[in-house]
């Protein structure tokens, strides 16, 4: 067994012992010891491929965790870290991260923001794309049914839209996001991701 592999196994074994004793009240501790490595100590990840969880809606967060656990949503980076969370754990983790404050995002290509704003607020009547704001709210904050998008890393947002479009992500009930994403062009996805990254966080 090579060194890296044995390190990973050790980490998983330690994590397994931790989860065996973890219960709902430990969300803060789980977040600090397990999730922080990728999602940041305060739920604001630094690496743009890891989503910010801080300020995301609790109901949405719990749904995603349960979807990862059941295999409805797949990601190799996330799966090994979920242990055997109960409904109580996923709910407590959702509430914990929802309470944290979202750190503002950074616009990388300001020339795309206006096109992104237009698509988000008005949709594209030519290709039949509804306004994203209709579900994700005018301020991008979402609600219990729709995730918050404001301030998210553009790299992560873009990847999710590409995944909905290709069907690699298919845990949206009633194909609600897949039917939006299938009509989006790559340029539209990039533009709206930039707009969302620069949206004011509340
Ligand atoms: C090794 C890195 C890593 C660790 C540790 C990790 N995650 Fe993740 N997490 C990811 C990645 C990467 C994604 C994005 C997956 C994708 O692209 O679909 C993600 C996605 C998520 C999402 C979906 C967010 C959204 O906006 O849809 C939630 C919720 C989440 N993680 C919660 C957690 C929790 C809670 C923990 C700790 C128990 C944790 N993660 C530990 C890497 C990690
Ligand atoms: C009819 C309602 C609806 C519309 C319109 C809509 N969305 Fe969504 N969107 C959803 C739902 C519901 C989810 C959560 C799916 C799930 O449960 O995993 C979602 C998830 C997402 C996600 C993943 C968030 C994350 O943290 O992983 C992104 C990104 C997204 N939408 C972007 C957009 C954009 C951009 C538009 C406009 C072009 C749009 N959505 C239009 C309902 C909608």
PDB file of N, CA and C and ligand atoms in Angstrom, residues 19 30-31 33-39 49-53 56 60-65 68 73-83 85 90 93-94 97 147-148 152 156 159-160 163 169 171, ligand 1:
ATOM      1  N   UNK A  19     -17.704   9.600  13.824  1.00  0.00           N
ATOM      2  CA  UNK A  19     -19.128   9.576  13.501  1.00  0.00           C
ATOM      3  C   UNK A  19     -19.916   8.624  14.386  1.00  0.00           C
ATOM      4  N   UNK A  30     -18.656  18.824  14.173  1.00  0.00           N
ATOM      5  CA  UNK A  30     -18.472  18.122  12.898  1.00  0.00           C
ATOM      6  C   UNK A  30     -18.009  19.123  11.847  1.00  0.00           C
ATOM      7  N   UNK A  31     -18.659  20.288  11.834  1.00  0.00           N
ATOM      8  CA  UNK A  31     -18.312  21.312  10.841  1.00  0.00           C
ATOM      9  C   UNK A  31     -16.844  21.711  10.983  1.00  0.00           C
ATOM     10  N   UNK A  33     -14.335  20.015  12.506  1.00  0.00           N
ATOM     11  CA  UNK A  33     -13.314  18.977  12.366  1.00  0.00           C
ATOM     12  C   UNK A  33     -13.366  18.254  11.027  1.00  0.00           C
ATOM     13  N   UNK A  34     -14.526  18.232  10.372  1.00  0.00           N
ATOM     14  CA  UNK A  34     -14.638  17.460   9.129  1.00  0.00           C
ATOM     15  C   UNK A  34     -14.831  18.365   7.906  1.00  0.00           C
ATOM     16  N   UNK A  35     -15.792  19.264   7.973  1.00  0.00           N
ATOM     17  CA  UNK A  35     -16.186  20.033   6.794  1.00  0.00           C
ATOM     18  C   UNK A  35     -15.248  21.204   6.511  1.00  0.00           C
ATOM     19  N   UNK A  36     -14.653  21.745   7.580  1.00  0.00           N
ATOM     20  CA  UNK A  36     -13.854  22.973   7.448  1.00  0.00           C
ATOM     21  C   UNK A  36     -12.713  22.830   6.454  1.00  0.00           C
ATOM     22  N   UNK A  37     -12.143  21.631   6.349  1.00  0.00           N
ATOM     23  CA  UNK A  37     -10.995  21.419   5.469  1.00  0.00           C
ATOM     24  C   UNK A  37     -11.313  21.875   4.052  1.00  0.00           C
ATOM     25  N   UNK A  38     -12.518  21.672   3.594  1.00  0.00           N
ATOM     26  CA  UNK A  38     -12.874  22.074   2.236  1.00  0.00           C
ATOM     27  C   UNK A  38     -13.806  23.287   2.215  1.00  0.00           C
ATOM     28  N   UNK A  39     -14.746  23.337   3.146  1.00  0.00           N
ATOM     29  CA  UNK A  39     -15.759  24.400   3.085  1.00  0.00           C
ATOM     30  C   UNK A  39     -15.406  25.615   3.931  1.00  0.00           C
ATOM     31  N   UNK A  49     -13.820  25.585  -6.263  1.00  0.00           N
ATOM     32  CA  UNK A  49     -14.577  24.379  -6.645  1.00  0.00           C
ATOM     33  C   UNK A  49     -15.402  23.860  -5.466  1.00  0.00           C
ATOM     34  N   UNK A  50     -15.115  24.351  -4.252  1.00  0.00           N
ATOM     35  CA  UNK A  50     -15.886  23.957  -3.068  1.00  0.00           C
ATOM     36  C   UNK A  50     -16.933  25.028  -2.793  1.00  0.00           C
ATOM     37  N   UNK A  51     -18.203  24.661  -2.756  1.00  0.00           N
ATOM     38  CA  UNK A  51     -19.225  25.696  -2.538  1.00  0.00           C
ATOM     39  C   UNK A  51     -19.145  26.329  -1.152  1.00  0.00           C
ATOM     40  N   UNK A  52     -19.494  27.609  -1.103  1.00  0.00           N
ATOM     41  CA  UNK A  52     -19.712  28.252   0.196  1.00  0.00           C
ATOM     42  C   UNK A  52     -21.013  27.695   0.743  1.00  0.00           C
ATOM     43  N   UNK A  53     -21.006  27.303   1.994  1.00  0.00           N
ATOM     44  CA  UNK A  53     -22.235  26.813   2.635  1.00  0.00           C
ATOM     45  C   UNK A  53     -22.827  27.886   3.548  1.00  0.00           C
ATOM     46  N   UNK A  56     -26.388  29.628   3.319  1.00  0.00           N
ATOM     47  CA  UNK A  56     -27.276  28.860   2.425  1.00  0.00           C
ATOM     48  C   UNK A  56     -28.508  28.433   3.225  1.00  0.00           C
ATOM     49  N   UNK A  60     -32.455  23.490   2.077  1.00  0.00           N
ATOM     50  CA  UNK A  60     -31.712  23.093   0.875  1.00  0.00           C
ATOM     51  C   UNK A  60     -30.454  22.309   1.269  1.00  0.00           C
ATOM     52  N   UNK A  61     -29.721  22.796   2.273  1.00  0.00           N
ATOM     53  CA  UNK A  61     -28.492  22.110   2.696  1.00  0.00           C
ATOM     54  C   UNK A  61     -28.799  20.685   3.139  1.00  0.00           C
ATOM     55  N   UNK A  62     -29.857  20.529   3.931  1.00  0.00           N
ATOM     56  CA  UNK A  62     -30.187  19.186   4.397  1.00  0.00           C
ATOM     57  C   UNK A  62     -30.565  18.287   3.222  1.00  0.00           C
ATOM     58  N   UNK A  63     -31.310  18.842   2.275  1.00  0.00           N
ATOM     59  CA  UNK A  63     -31.696  18.021   1.113  1.00  0.00           C
ATOM     60  C   UNK A  63     -30.445  17.533   0.372  1.00  0.00           C
ATOM     61  N   UNK A  64     -29.473  18.426   0.187  1.00  0.00           N
ATOM     62  CA  UNK A  64     -28.264  18.030  -0.538  1.00  0.00           C
ATOM     63  C   UNK A  64     -27.513  16.935   0.221  1.00  0.00           C
ATOM     64  N   UNK A  65     -27.402  17.094   1.543  1.00  0.00           N
ATOM     65  CA  UNK A  65     -26.686  16.087   2.332  1.00  0.00           C
ATOM     66  C   UNK A  65     -27.384  14.733   2.233  1.00  0.00           C
ATOM     67  N   UNK A  68     -26.635  13.279  -1.174  1.00  0.00           N
ATOM     68  CA  UNK A  68     -25.292  12.682  -1.256  1.00  0.00           C
ATOM     69  C   UNK A  68     -25.300  11.319  -0.546  1.00  0.00           C
ATOM     70  N   UNK A  73     -27.282  12.423  -5.437  1.00  0.00           N
ATOM     71  CA  UNK A  73     -26.309  13.385  -5.939  1.00  0.00           C
ATOM     72  C   UNK A  73     -24.934  12.783  -5.712  1.00  0.00           C
ATOM     73  N   UNK A  74     -24.116  12.811  -6.758  1.00  0.00           N
ATOM     74  CA  UNK A  74     -22.830  12.121  -6.665  1.00  0.00           C
ATOM     75  C   UNK A  74     -21.665  13.093  -6.721  1.00  0.00           C
ATOM     76  N   UNK A  75     -20.698  12.892  -5.839  1.00  0.00           N
ATOM     77  CA  UNK A  75     -19.446  13.631  -5.926  1.00  0.00           C
ATOM     78  C   UNK A  75     -18.389  12.880  -5.132  1.00  0.00           C
ATOM     79  N   UNK A  76     -17.283  12.567  -5.803  1.00  0.00           N
ATOM     80  CA  UNK A  76     -16.239  11.748  -5.162  1.00  0.00           C
ATOM     81  C   UNK A  76     -15.592  12.441  -3.980  1.00  0.00           C
ATOM     82  N   UNK A  77     -15.508  13.781  -4.040  1.00  0.00           N
ATOM     83  CA  UNK A  77     -14.868  14.499  -2.940  1.00  0.00           C
ATOM     84  C   UNK A  77     -15.746  14.475  -1.691  1.00  0.00           C
ATOM     85  N   UNK A  78     -17.057  14.595  -1.876  1.00  0.00           N
ATOM     86  CA  UNK A  78     -17.968  14.692  -0.735  1.00  0.00           C
ATOM     87  C   UNK A  78     -18.275  13.345  -0.086  1.00  0.00           C
ATOM     88  N   UNK A  79     -18.467  12.332  -0.906  1.00  0.00           N
ATOM     89  CA  UNK A  79     -19.015  11.072  -0.393  1.00  0.00           C
ATOM     90  C   UNK A  79     -18.283  10.481   0.824  1.00  0.00           C
ATOM     91  N   UNK A  80     -16.919  10.416   0.783  1.00  0.00           N
ATOM     92  CA  UNK A  80     -16.238   9.740   1.895  1.00  0.00           C
ATOM     93  C   UNK A  80     -16.437  10.438   3.240  1.00  0.00           C
ATOM     94  N   UNK A  81     -16.889  11.693   3.226  1.00  0.00           N
ATOM     95  CA  UNK A  81     -16.935  12.456   4.474  1.00  0.00           C
ATOM     96  C   UNK A  81     -18.295  12.455   5.147  1.00  0.00           C
ATOM     97  N   UNK A  82     -19.221  11.723   4.594  1.00  0.00           N
ATOM     98  CA  UNK A  82     -20.570  11.803   5.137  1.00  0.00           C
ATOM     99  C   UNK A  82     -20.860  10.771   6.217  1.00  0.00           C
ATOM    100  N   UNK A  83     -19.938   9.820   6.405  1.00  0.00           N
ATOM    101  CA  UNK A  83     -20.143   8.856   7.465  1.00  0.00           C
ATOM    102  C   UNK A  83     -21.520   8.232   7.375  1.00  0.00           C
ATOM    103  N   UNK A  85     -24.487   9.754   8.686  1.00  0.00           N
ATOM    104  CA  UNK A  85     -25.301  10.792   9.317  1.00  0.00           C
ATOM    105  C   UNK A  85     -26.766  10.386   9.399  1.00  0.00           C
ATOM    106  N   UNK A  90     -27.996  15.693   9.661  1.00  0.00           N
ATOM    107  CA  UNK A  90     -28.047  16.507   8.443  1.00  0.00           C
ATOM    108  C   UNK A  90     -28.851  17.777   8.701  1.00  0.00           C
ATOM    109  N   UNK A  93     -26.659  20.131  10.789  1.00  0.00           N
ATOM    110  CA  UNK A  93     -25.591  20.720   9.968  1.00  0.00           C
ATOM    111  C   UNK A  93     -26.159  21.824   9.077  1.00  0.00           C
ATOM    112  N   UNK A  94     -27.336  21.579   8.528  1.00  0.00           N
ATOM    113  CA  UNK A  94     -27.991  22.596   7.687  1.00  0.00           C
ATOM    114  C   UNK A  94     -28.252  23.867   8.468  1.00  0.00           C
ATOM    115  N   UNK A  97     -24.858  25.772   9.270  1.00  0.00           N
ATOM    116  CA  UNK A  97     -24.265  26.562   8.176  1.00  0.00           C
ATOM    117  C   UNK A  97     -25.172  27.714   7.746  1.00  0.00           C
ATOM    118  N   UNK A 147     -32.395  27.311  -3.601  1.00  0.00           N
ATOM    119  CA  UNK A 147     -31.133  27.701  -2.959  1.00  0.00           C
ATOM    120  C   UNK A 147     -30.749  29.146  -3.220  1.00  0.00           C
ATOM    121  N   UNK A 148     -29.987  29.644  -2.303  1.00  0.00           N
ATOM    122  CA  UNK A 148     -29.420  30.976  -2.456  1.00  0.00           C
ATOM    123  C   UNK A 148     -28.237  30.859  -3.415  1.00  0.00           C
ATOM    124  N   UNK A 152     -21.931  33.199  -4.403  1.00  0.00           N
ATOM    125  CA  UNK A 152     -21.270  31.893  -4.584  1.00  0.00           C
ATOM    126  C   UNK A 152     -20.089  32.008  -5.570  1.00  0.00           C
ATOM    127  N   UNK A 156     -17.839  27.211  -9.053  1.00  0.00           N
ATOM    128  CA  UNK A 156     -18.792  26.205  -8.562  1.00  0.00           C
ATOM    129  C   UNK A 156     -20.146  26.352  -9.260  1.00  0.00           C
ATOM    130  N   UNK A 159     -20.031  25.078 -12.794  1.00  0.00           N
ATOM    131  CA  UNK A 159     -19.963  23.606 -12.839  1.00  0.00           C
ATOM    132  C   UNK A 159     -21.332  22.985 -12.581  1.00  0.00           C
ATOM    133  N   UNK A 160     -22.098  23.549 -11.651  1.00  0.00           N
ATOM    134  CA  UNK A 160     -23.422  22.976 -11.361  1.00  0.00           C
ATOM    135  C   UNK A 160     -24.344  23.113 -12.564  1.00  0.00           C
ATOM    136  N   UNK A 163     -23.376  20.629 -15.051  1.00  0.00           N
ATOM    137  CA  UNK A 163     -23.790  19.290 -14.608  1.00  0.00           C
ATOM    138  C   UNK A 163     -25.294  19.069 -14.755  1.00  0.00           C
ATOM    139  N   UNK A 169     -25.663  15.973 -12.807  1.00  0.00           N
ATOM    140  CA  UNK A 169     -26.405  16.253 -11.568  1.00  0.00           C
ATOM    141  C   UNK A 169     -27.892  16.141 -11.902  1.00  0.00           C
ATOM    142  N   UNK A 171     -30.426  15.504  -9.251  1.00  0.00           N
ATOM    143  CA  UNK A 171     -31.193  15.367  -8.000  1.00  0.00           C
ATOM    144  C   UNK A 171     -32.223  16.490  -7.827  1.00  0.00           C
TER     145      UNK A 171
HETATM  146  C1  LIG B   1     -12.708  16.856   0.605  1.00  0.00           C
HETATM  147  C2  LIG B   1     -13.460  18.085   0.483  1.00  0.00           C
HETATM  148  C3  LIG B   1     -14.819  18.140   1.149  1.00  0.00           C
HETATM  149  C4  LIG B   1     -15.158  17.877   2.470  1.00  0.00           C
HETATM  150  C5  LIG B   1     -14.254  17.430   3.595  1.00  0.00           C
HETATM  151  C6  LIG B   1     -16.572  18.186   2.582  1.00  0.00           C
HETATM  152  N1  LIG B   1     -17.058  18.597   1.371  1.00  0.00           N
HETATM  153 FE1  LIG B   1     -18.951  19.217   1.010  1.00  0.00          FE
HETATM  154  N2  LIG B   1     -18.506  19.485  -0.972  1.00  0.00           N
HETATM  155  C7  LIG B   1     -17.266  19.275  -1.545  1.00  0.00           C
HETATM  156  C8  LIG B   1     -17.359  19.485  -2.971  1.00  0.00           C
HETATM  157  C9  LIG B   1     -16.227  19.359  -3.984  1.00  0.00           C
HETATM  158  C10 LIG B   1     -18.702  19.828  -3.243  1.00  0.00           C
HETATM  159  C11 LIG B   1     -19.329  20.147  -4.605  1.00  0.00           C
HETATM  160  C12 LIG B   1     -19.814  18.872  -5.225  1.00  0.00           C
HETATM  161  C13 LIG B   1     -20.327  19.075  -6.622  1.00  0.00           C
HETATM  162  O1  LIG B   1     -19.625  19.700  -7.414  1.00  0.00           O
HETATM  163  O2  LIG B   1     -21.437  18.616  -6.890  1.00  0.00           O
HETATM  164  C14 LIG B   1     -19.396  19.812  -1.959  1.00  0.00           C
HETATM  165  C15 LIG B   1     -20.744  20.087  -1.812  1.00  0.00           C
HETATM  166  C16 LIG B   1     -21.406  20.141  -0.598  1.00  0.00           C
HETATM  167  C17 LIG B   1     -22.789  20.523  -0.428  1.00  0.00           C
HETATM  168  C18 LIG B   1     -23.740  20.989  -1.523  1.00  0.00           C
HETATM  169  C19 LIG B   1     -23.758  22.509  -1.538  1.00  0.00           C
HETATM  170  C20 LIG B   1     -24.657  23.129  -2.570  1.00  0.00           C
HETATM  171  O3  LIG B   1     -24.642  24.370  -2.682  1.00  0.00           O
HETATM  172  O4  LIG B   1     -25.380  22.402  -3.263  1.00  0.00           O
HETATM  173  C21 LIG B   1     -23.073  20.442   0.904  1.00  0.00           C
HETATM  174  C22 LIG B   1     -24.388  20.747   1.579  1.00  0.00           C
HETATM  175  C23 LIG B   1     -21.855  20.008   1.569  1.00  0.00           C
HETATM  176  N3  LIG B   1     -20.864  19.843   0.636  1.00  0.00           N
HETATM  177  C24 LIG B   1     -21.742  19.824   2.939  1.00  0.00           C
HETATM  178  C25 LIG B   1     -20.618  19.300   3.563  1.00  0.00           C
HETATM  179  C26 LIG B   1     -20.560  18.986   4.967  1.00  0.00           C
HETATM  180  C27 LIG B   1     -21.697  19.218   5.953  1.00  0.00           C
HETATM  181  C28 LIG B   1     -19.314  18.472   5.212  1.00  0.00           C
HETATM  182  C29 LIG B   1     -18.770  17.946   6.497  1.00  0.00           C
HETATM  183  C30 LIG B   1     -19.506  16.835   7.091  1.00  0.00           C
HETATM  184  C31 LIG B   1     -18.592  18.478   3.941  1.00  0.00           C
HETATM  185  N4  LIG B   1     -19.415  18.994   2.970  1.00  0.00           N
HETATM  186  C32 LIG B   1     -17.294  18.044   3.757  1.00  0.00           C
HETATM  187  C33 LIG B   1     -16.109  18.936  -0.860  1.00  0.00           C
HETATM  188  C34 LIG B   1     -16.031  18.581   0.473  1.00  0.00           C
END
